[in-house]
Coordinates of C-alpha atoms and ligand atoms in Angstrom, one line a residue:
M80 CA 23.3 -23.6 5.1
Y81 CA 22.5 -20.3 7.0
L82 CA 20.5 -19.1 4.0
I83 CA 18.4 -22.3 3.8
S84 CA 17.8 -22.2 7.5
A85 CA 16.7 -18.5 7.2
I86 CA 14.3 -19.4 4.4
L87 CA 12.9 -22.3 6.3
L88 CA 12.2 -19.9 9.2
F89 CA 10.5 -17.5 6.7
W90 CA 8.2 -20.3 5.6
V91 CA 7.3 -21.1 9.2
V92 CA 6.5 -17.4 9.8
F93 CA 4.4 -17.4 6.6
V94 CA 2.4 -20.5 7.6
F95 CA 1.9 -19.0 11.1
W96 CA 0.7 -15.8 9.5
V97 CA -2.0 -17.5 7.4
R98 CA -2.8 -20.4 9.8
R99 CA -6.5 -19.5 10.3
E100 CA -7.1 -19.1 6.6
L101 CA -5.1 -22.2 5.9
A102 CA -7.1 -24.4 8.3
E103 CA -10.4 -23.0 7.0
A104 CA -9.4 -23.3 3.4
W105 CA -8.4 -27.0 3.9
S106 CA -11.5 -28.0 6.0
E107 CA -14.1 -26.4 3.6
P108 CA -15.4 -29.1 1.2
C109 CA -14.8 -28.6 -2.6
L110 CA -17.6 -28.4 -5.2
R111 CA -17.7 -30.9 -8.1
S112 CA -19.2 -28.3 -10.5
P113 CA -19.6 -24.5 -10.5
V114 CA -22.7 -23.4 -8.6
L115 CA -24.6 -20.1 -9.1
V116 CA -27.3 -18.8 -6.8
F117 CA -29.0 -15.4 -6.7
E118 CA -29.6 -14.2 -3.1
G119 CA -32.6 -11.9 -3.2
D120 CA -33.2 -9.9 0.0
D121 CA -35.8 -7.6 1.4
W122 CA -38.9 -9.0 -0.4
G123 CA -42.3 -9.2 1.3
F124 CA -43.5 -6.2 3.3
G125 CA -43.4 -3.0 1.2
P126 CA -44.7 -1.5 -2.0
M127 CA -47.3 -3.5 -4.0
E128 CA -45.4 -3.1 -7.2
Q129 CA -43.2 -6.0 -5.9
A130 CA -45.8 -8.4 -7.1
Q131 CA -45.2 -7.6 -10.8
A132 CA -41.4 -7.4 -10.2
L133 CA -41.4 -10.9 -8.7
L134 CA -43.5 -12.4 -11.6
D135 CA -41.1 -10.8 -14.1
I136 CA -38.0 -12.2 -12.3
A137 CA -39.6 -15.7 -12.1
E138 CA -40.3 -15.5 -15.9
V139 CA -36.6 -14.6 -16.6
L140 CA -35.3 -17.4 -14.4
G141 CA -37.7 -19.9 -15.9
R142 CA -36.2 -19.4 -19.4
H143 CA -33.0 -21.1 -18.4
R144 CA -31.9 -24.7 -17.5
D145 CA -28.7 -26.3 -16.3
A146 CA -27.4 -29.6 -17.7
Q147 CA -29.7 -31.5 -15.2
G148 CA -32.7 -29.5 -16.4
R149 CA -33.0 -27.4 -13.2
C150 CA -33.9 -23.7 -13.4
P151 CA -31.7 -21.0 -11.8
V152 CA -32.9 -20.2 -8.2
M153 CA -33.3 -16.8 -6.6
T154 CA -33.6 -17.1 -2.8
I155 CA -36.2 -14.7 -1.5
G156 CA -35.2 -13.3 1.9
V157 CA -38.6 -12.4 3.3
I158 CA -39.6 -9.6 5.6
L159 CA -42.9 -10.7 7.1
S160 CA -44.3 -7.4 8.5
G161 CA -44.0 -3.6 8.7
P162 CA -45.8 -0.6 10.3
D163 CA -49.5 -0.5 10.4
P164 CA -50.4 3.1 9.4
T165 CA -53.7 2.9 11.3
Q166 CA -51.9 2.4 14.6
P167 CA -48.8 4.6 14.3
E168 CA -48.4 4.8 18.1
N169 CA -48.3 1.1 18.6
A170 CA -44.7 0.0 17.8
E171 CA -45.6 -3.7 17.7
A172 CA -48.6 -3.3 15.4
G173 CA -47.8 -4.7 12.0
L174 CA -49.3 -5.5 8.6
G175 CA -48.6 -9.1 7.6
L176 CA -48.3 -10.6 4.2
D177 CA -51.8 -12.0 4.4
D178 CA -53.2 -8.4 4.7
E179 CA -55.4 -7.7 1.7
K180 CA -52.9 -5.1 0.4
L181 CA -50.1 -7.6 0.4
V182 CA -51.6 -10.9 -0.7
C183 CA -50.6 -10.2 -4.3
V184 CA -47.0 -10.1 -3.2
R185 CA -47.3 -13.3 -1.2
S186 CA -49.0 -15.0 -4.3
A187 CA -46.2 -13.9 -6.6
I188 CA -43.6 -15.3 -4.2
L189 CA -45.5 -18.6 -3.9
K190 CA -45.9 -18.8 -7.7
G191 CA -42.1 -18.6 -8.1
V192 CA -41.6 -21.2 -5.3
N193 CA -44.0 -23.6 -7.0
A194 CA -42.2 -23.1 -10.4
G195 CA -38.9 -24.0 -8.7
V196 CA -37.2 -20.6 -9.3
F197 CA -37.7 -19.1 -5.8
S198 CA -36.6 -20.5 -2.5
L199 CA -37.8 -18.9 0.7
Q200 CA -35.5 -17.6 3.5
L201 CA -36.4 -15.9 6.7
H202 CA -35.0 -12.4 6.7
G203 CA -37.1 -11.3 9.7
M204 CA -40.4 -10.3 11.1
Q205 CA -39.5 -6.7 10.4
H206 CA -36.3 -5.2 8.8
Y207 CA -35.8 -3.3 12.1
H208 CA -36.5 -3.8 15.8
P209 CA -39.9 -2.2 16.6
Q210 CA -39.0 -0.9 20.0
V211 CA -35.6 0.5 18.8
L212 CA -37.4 2.2 15.9
A213 CA -40.0 3.6 18.3
R214 CA -37.2 5.1 20.5
A215 CA -35.6 6.7 17.4
C216 CA -39.0 8.1 16.3
R217 CA -39.3 10.1 19.5
S218 CA -36.4 12.3 18.6
D219 CA -36.8 12.3 14.8
P220 CA -40.1 13.5 13.2
A221 CA -39.0 12.2 9.7
L222 CA -38.8 8.7 11.1
A223 CA -42.2 9.0 12.8
E224 CA -43.6 10.2 9.5
W225 CA -42.0 7.1 7.7
R226 CA -43.9 4.9 10.1
R227 CA -47.2 6.5 9.2
R228 CA -46.7 6.0 5.4
H229 CA -48.7 3.4 3.4
L230 CA -46.5 0.3 2.9
P231 CA -43.1 2.2 3.3
S232 CA -39.8 0.8 2.1
T233 CA -37.5 -0.2 4.8
E234 CA -34.6 0.7 2.5
D235 CA -35.4 4.3 3.3
L236 CA -34.6 3.9 7.0
P237 CA -31.1 4.9 8.3
P238 CA -28.8 1.8 7.9
A239 CA -28.3 1.4 11.7
L240 CA -32.0 1.1 12.3
Q241 CA -32.4 -1.5 9.5
S242 CA -30.4 -3.9 11.8
R243 CA -32.9 -5.9 13.7
W244 CA -30.6 -7.6 16.2
T245 CA -28.9 -4.6 17.8
D246 CA -30.1 -1.4 19.3
G247 CA -29.1 1.1 16.7
S248 CA -31.1 4.0 18.2
V249 CA -27.7 5.0 19.8
L250 CA -24.2 4.6 18.4
P251 CA -22.2 2.6 19.1
S252 CA -25.2 0.3 19.2
R253 CA -26.2 -1.6 22.3
A254 CA -26.8 -5.4 22.7
L255 CA -30.4 -6.5 23.1
D256 CA -31.9 -8.4 26.0
P257 CA -31.5 -12.2 25.3
Q258 CA -35.1 -12.8 26.4
D259 CA -36.4 -10.2 23.9
I260 CA -34.3 -12.0 21.1
H261 CA -35.8 -15.4 21.9
R262 CA -39.4 -14.0 22.1
R263 CA -39.0 -12.3 18.7
V264 CA -37.4 -15.3 17.0
V265 CA -40.2 -17.6 18.2
A266 CA -42.8 -15.0 16.9
E267 CA -41.1 -14.6 13.5
V268 CA -40.8 -18.3 12.9
A269 CA -44.5 -18.8 13.8
E270 CA -45.5 -15.9 11.5
F271 CA -43.5 -17.4 8.6
R272 CA -45.3 -20.8 9.1
R273 CA -48.7 -19.1 9.4
V274 CA -48.2 -17.0 6.2
F275 CA -46.4 -19.6 3.9
G276 CA -47.7 -22.9 5.5
T277 CA -44.1 -24.2 5.8
D278 CA -41.3 -24.0 8.3
P279 CA -38.4 -21.7 7.5
V280 CA -35.1 -23.5 7.1
V281 CA -32.6 -20.8 6.1
A282 CA -32.1 -17.5 8.1
V283 CA -30.5 -14.3 6.7
P284 CA -29.8 -11.7 9.4
P285 CA -30.9 -8.2 8.3
T286 CA -27.8 -6.1 7.4
F287 CA -25.7 -9.1 8.6
V288 CA -25.7 -7.8 12.2
W289 CA -26.6 -10.6 14.7
S290 CA -25.4 -12.3 17.8
A291 CA -24.8 -15.8 19.2
E292 CA -28.1 -15.5 21.0
V293 CA -29.9 -15.0 17.7
E294 CA -28.2 -18.0 16.2
T295 CA -29.1 -20.2 19.1
A296 CA -32.7 -19.0 19.1
W297 CA -33.1 -19.7 15.4
A298 CA -31.6 -23.2 15.8
A299 CA -34.0 -23.9 18.7
A300 CA -36.9 -22.8 16.6
G301 CA -36.0 -25.4 14.0
L302 CA -33.9 -23.5 11.4
R303 CA -31.0 -25.4 9.9
V304 CA -29.0 -23.0 7.8
L305 CA -27.4 -19.5 8.3
V306 CA -26.4 -17.3 5.5
T307 CA -23.4 -15.2 6.5
P308 CA -21.0 -12.8 4.8
G309 CA -18.1 -14.9 6.2
E310 CA -18.0 -13.0 9.6
R311 CA -20.5 -12.2 12.3
Y312 CA -21.0 -8.5 12.9
E313 CA -22.6 -8.1 16.4
S314 CA -23.0 -4.4 16.6
R315 CA -22.5 -1.0 14.9
G316 CA -19.7 1.4 15.8
A317 CA -19.8 5.1 16.5
D318 CA -19.6 5.6 12.7
G319 CA -22.7 3.5 12.2
L320 CA -20.8 0.7 10.4
P321 CA -20.9 -2.9 11.4
T322 CA -18.0 -3.8 13.7
D323 CA -15.8 -6.9 13.4
S324 CA -16.3 -9.6 16.0
G325 CA -13.6 -12.0 15.0
H326 CA -16.2 -14.8 14.6
F327 CA -15.6 -16.2 11.1
Y328 CA -17.6 -18.7 9.0
H329 CA -16.9 -20.9 6.0
N330 CA -19.2 -22.9 3.8
G331 CA -20.5 -26.1 5.5
Q332 CA -19.2 -25.1 8.9
R333 CA -21.3 -26.5 11.8
C334 CA -21.7 -23.4 14.0
D335 CA -21.8 -23.6 17.8
S336 CA -25.5 -23.0 17.5
G337 CA -25.9 -26.2 15.4
L338 CA -26.7 -24.2 12.2
I339 CA -24.8 -24.9 9.0
A340 CA -23.2 -21.8 7.6
V341 CA -23.0 -20.8 4.0
V342 CA -21.2 -17.7 2.8
R343 CA -22.7 -15.1 0.5
N344 CA -19.6 -14.0 -1.3
D345 CA -20.3 -11.4 -3.9
Y346 CA -22.8 -8.8 -5.2
Y347 CA -24.9 -8.5 -8.3
E348 CA -26.7 -5.2 -8.1
P349 CA -27.5 -4.0 -11.6
V350 CA -28.4 -0.5 -10.3
R351 CA -24.8 -0.2 -9.2
G352 CA -23.6 -1.0 -12.7
H353 CA -23.0 -4.8 -12.3
R354 CA -23.3 -6.6 -15.6
A355 CA -22.8 -10.1 -16.9
S356 CA -19.0 -9.6 -17.2
N357 CA -18.8 -8.8 -13.4
G358 CA -20.9 -11.9 -12.6
I359 CA -18.8 -14.2 -14.9
A360 CA -15.5 -12.8 -13.3
A361 CA -16.9 -13.6 -9.8
L362 CA -18.0 -17.1 -11.0
T363 CA -14.6 -17.8 -12.4
R364 CA -12.9 -16.8 -9.1
K365 CA -15.3 -18.9 -6.9
W366 CA -15.0 -21.9 -9.2
A367 CA -11.2 -21.7 -9.0
Q368 CA -11.7 -21.9 -5.2
R369 CA -14.2 -24.8 -5.7
R370 CA -16.8 -22.6 -3.9
P371 CA -20.3 -21.7 -4.9
L372 CA -21.1 -18.2 -6.0
L373 CA -23.8 -16.6 -3.9
L374 CA -24.7 -13.3 -5.4
E375 CA -26.5 -10.7 -3.2
T376 CA -29.2 -9.0 -5.3
H377 CA -31.5 -6.6 -3.4
R378 CA -35.2 -5.8 -4.1
S379 CA -34.0 -2.2 -4.7
N380 CA -32.8 -3.2 -8.2
F381 CA -36.4 -3.9 -9.2
V382 CA -38.7 -1.8 -6.9
G383 CA -38.4 1.7 -5.4
R384 CA -37.0 5.1 -6.2
Q385 CA -33.7 4.0 -7.6
A386 CA -34.9 0.8 -9.3
R387 CA -34.2 0.1 -12.9
H388 CA -36.5 -2.9 -13.3
Q389 CA -36.1 -3.7 -17.0
D390 CA -32.3 -3.2 -16.9
S391 CA -32.0 -5.4 -13.8
L392 CA -34.0 -8.2 -15.5
A393 CA -31.8 -8.0 -18.6
A394 CA -28.7 -8.1 -16.5
I395 CA -29.8 -11.3 -14.7
D396 CA -30.9 -12.8 -18.0
S397 CA -27.6 -12.1 -19.7
L398 CA -25.5 -13.3 -16.8
I399 CA -27.3 -16.7 -16.6
A400 CA -27.1 -17.1 -20.4
E401 CA -23.3 -16.3 -20.4
A402 CA -22.7 -18.5 -17.4
C403 CA -24.4 -21.5 -19.0
K404 CA -22.3 -20.9 -22.1
R405 CA -19.0 -20.6 -20.3
Y406 CA -19.6 -23.4 -17.8
P407 CA -21.7 -26.3 -19.3
T408 CA -21.5 -28.2 -16.0
L409 CA -22.9 -25.2 -14.1
C410 CA -25.4 -26.3 -11.4
F411 CA -28.5 -24.3 -10.3
V412 CA -29.4 -25.3 -6.7
S413 CA -31.0 -23.6 -3.7
V414 CA -29.0 -22.5 -0.7
E415 CA -31.0 -25.1 1.3
A416 CA -29.9 -27.9 -1.0
L417 CA -26.3 -26.7 -1.0
A418 CA -26.2 -26.6 2.8
D419 CA -27.7 -30.1 3.0
A420 CA -24.9 -31.3 0.7
Y421 CA -22.3 -29.7 3.0
A422 CA -24.0 -31.2 6.0
T423 CA -24.2 -34.8 4.6
G424 CA -21.1 -34.7 2.4
G425 CA -23.4 -35.3 -0.6
S426 CA -21.1 -36.5 -3.4
A427 CA -23.4 -35.3 -6.2
L428 CA -22.4 -31.7 -5.4
L429 CA -19.1 -32.2 -3.5
D430 CA -15.7 -33.6 -4.6
H431 CA -13.8 -35.1 -1.7
G432 CA -10.8 -36.1 -3.7
L433 CA -7.3 -34.9 -2.9
P434 CA -6.7 -33.3 -6.4
A435 CA -9.7 -31.0 -6.0
R436 CA -8.6 -29.9 -2.6
L437 CA -5.0 -29.3 -3.7
R438 CA -6.2 -27.3 -6.7
A439 CA -8.6 -25.2 -4.5
L440 CA -6.1 -24.5 -1.7
P441 CA -3.9 -21.8 -3.4
A442 CA -7.0 -20.1 -4.9
R443 CA -8.6 -19.9 -1.5
L444 CA -5.5 -18.8 0.3
L445 CA -4.0 -16.3 -2.1
T446 CA -7.0 -13.9 -2.3
T447 CA -5.0 -10.8 -1.4
G448 CA -2.3 -9.2 -3.4
R449 CA 0.0 -8.9 -0.3
R450 CA -0.2 -12.7 0.3
R451 CA 0.5 -13.5 -3.3
K452 CA 3.6 -11.2 -3.3
V453 CA 5.0 -12.7 -0.1
L454 CA 4.5 -16.2 -1.4
L455 CA 6.1 -15.3 -4.7
L456 CA 9.1 -13.9 -2.9
L457 CA 9.4 -17.0 -0.7
C458 CA 9.3 -19.3 -3.7
F459 CA 11.9 -17.2 -5.5
L460 CA 14.2 -17.2 -2.5
T461 CA 13.8 -21.0 -2.0
V462 CA 14.7 -21.7 -5.7
F463 CA 17.6 -19.3 -5.4
A464 CA 18.9 -21.0 -2.2
V465 CA 18.5 -24.5 -3.6
A466 CA 20.3 -23.6 -6.8
L467 CA 23.1 -21.9 -4.8
A468 CA 23.5 -25.0 -2.6
A469 CA 23.5 -27.4 -5.6
Ligands
LIG735 ZN1 -32.1 -6.9 4.1

């Protein structure tokens, strides 16, 4: 009797230990079929060679179809502007995507959108905060030189300065003035509309550092969806790395701001050696959890000093082909469509049945080796105690 009571107590402690994850795992809706989305970031302002890279990616995506006849989608997280080399002293001066040097990039993006293989997301007016960058330039001649270059790559900036929504000119970084945030959000949404002729729906915070003010401002400007890594990082620490805030997100969560959250939950960066086998392993894990696989895939795989364009195209092509073969019910949808399904409970994509939820729960919960070991030990002790009592 003492043994059973002790084991019951252990179970209570275990459930208390995983209570947040348990509540989130249970409340997050389950998918009806596996879903794969490529999440492309950092496109737009930058080298003109992006235009050809985008056309090539669109061609590769256009070769494939899911069972419903839909093409795979790469979301294009767009950076709308960057430094104007003719006005290096004016921090706010920028070249937009309708500048004659960048219209080929905008055309390639829109061609992919019209073909149904690209879906636009707002990544930001710039992949930095202009005034923060200007402050950092005053003490760093190399940064000032970067700003004078012709169509420079923001990937070359120090990581802390690539965060748009915190002041990374000092570390630990400092919070921005809320009025400055609201003004810049209004401006970037208007610029997106001006350049693409359509309102942005999905926002992706640069480097995943943002604040509640940014979220609220995006919602007020008409955005509906927020791409997250599962947690909000609000600042960068003394080591320059994003710091935990304790604000977590799950797929389909209605945030306090009113935005619907989706979680980008893995990487597919061919320049870092990711190949079809890695992508398939990730898809298998996410499908066991009845979650979509949102694969982060940066521009730097295709454009820039470290890019391996042809290798990266082949890696995407082979992953899609293998995924279609392994999972005949695989769905290709945009993040926007996915978020709409979460918001409305759309039964074409979601399975609200109890069996799906019960199947997904252990896969969602037991994602760490430590949790799996503790649960295994508890199950063993329970069986042992019941057998002893019998
Ligand atoms: Zn980015």
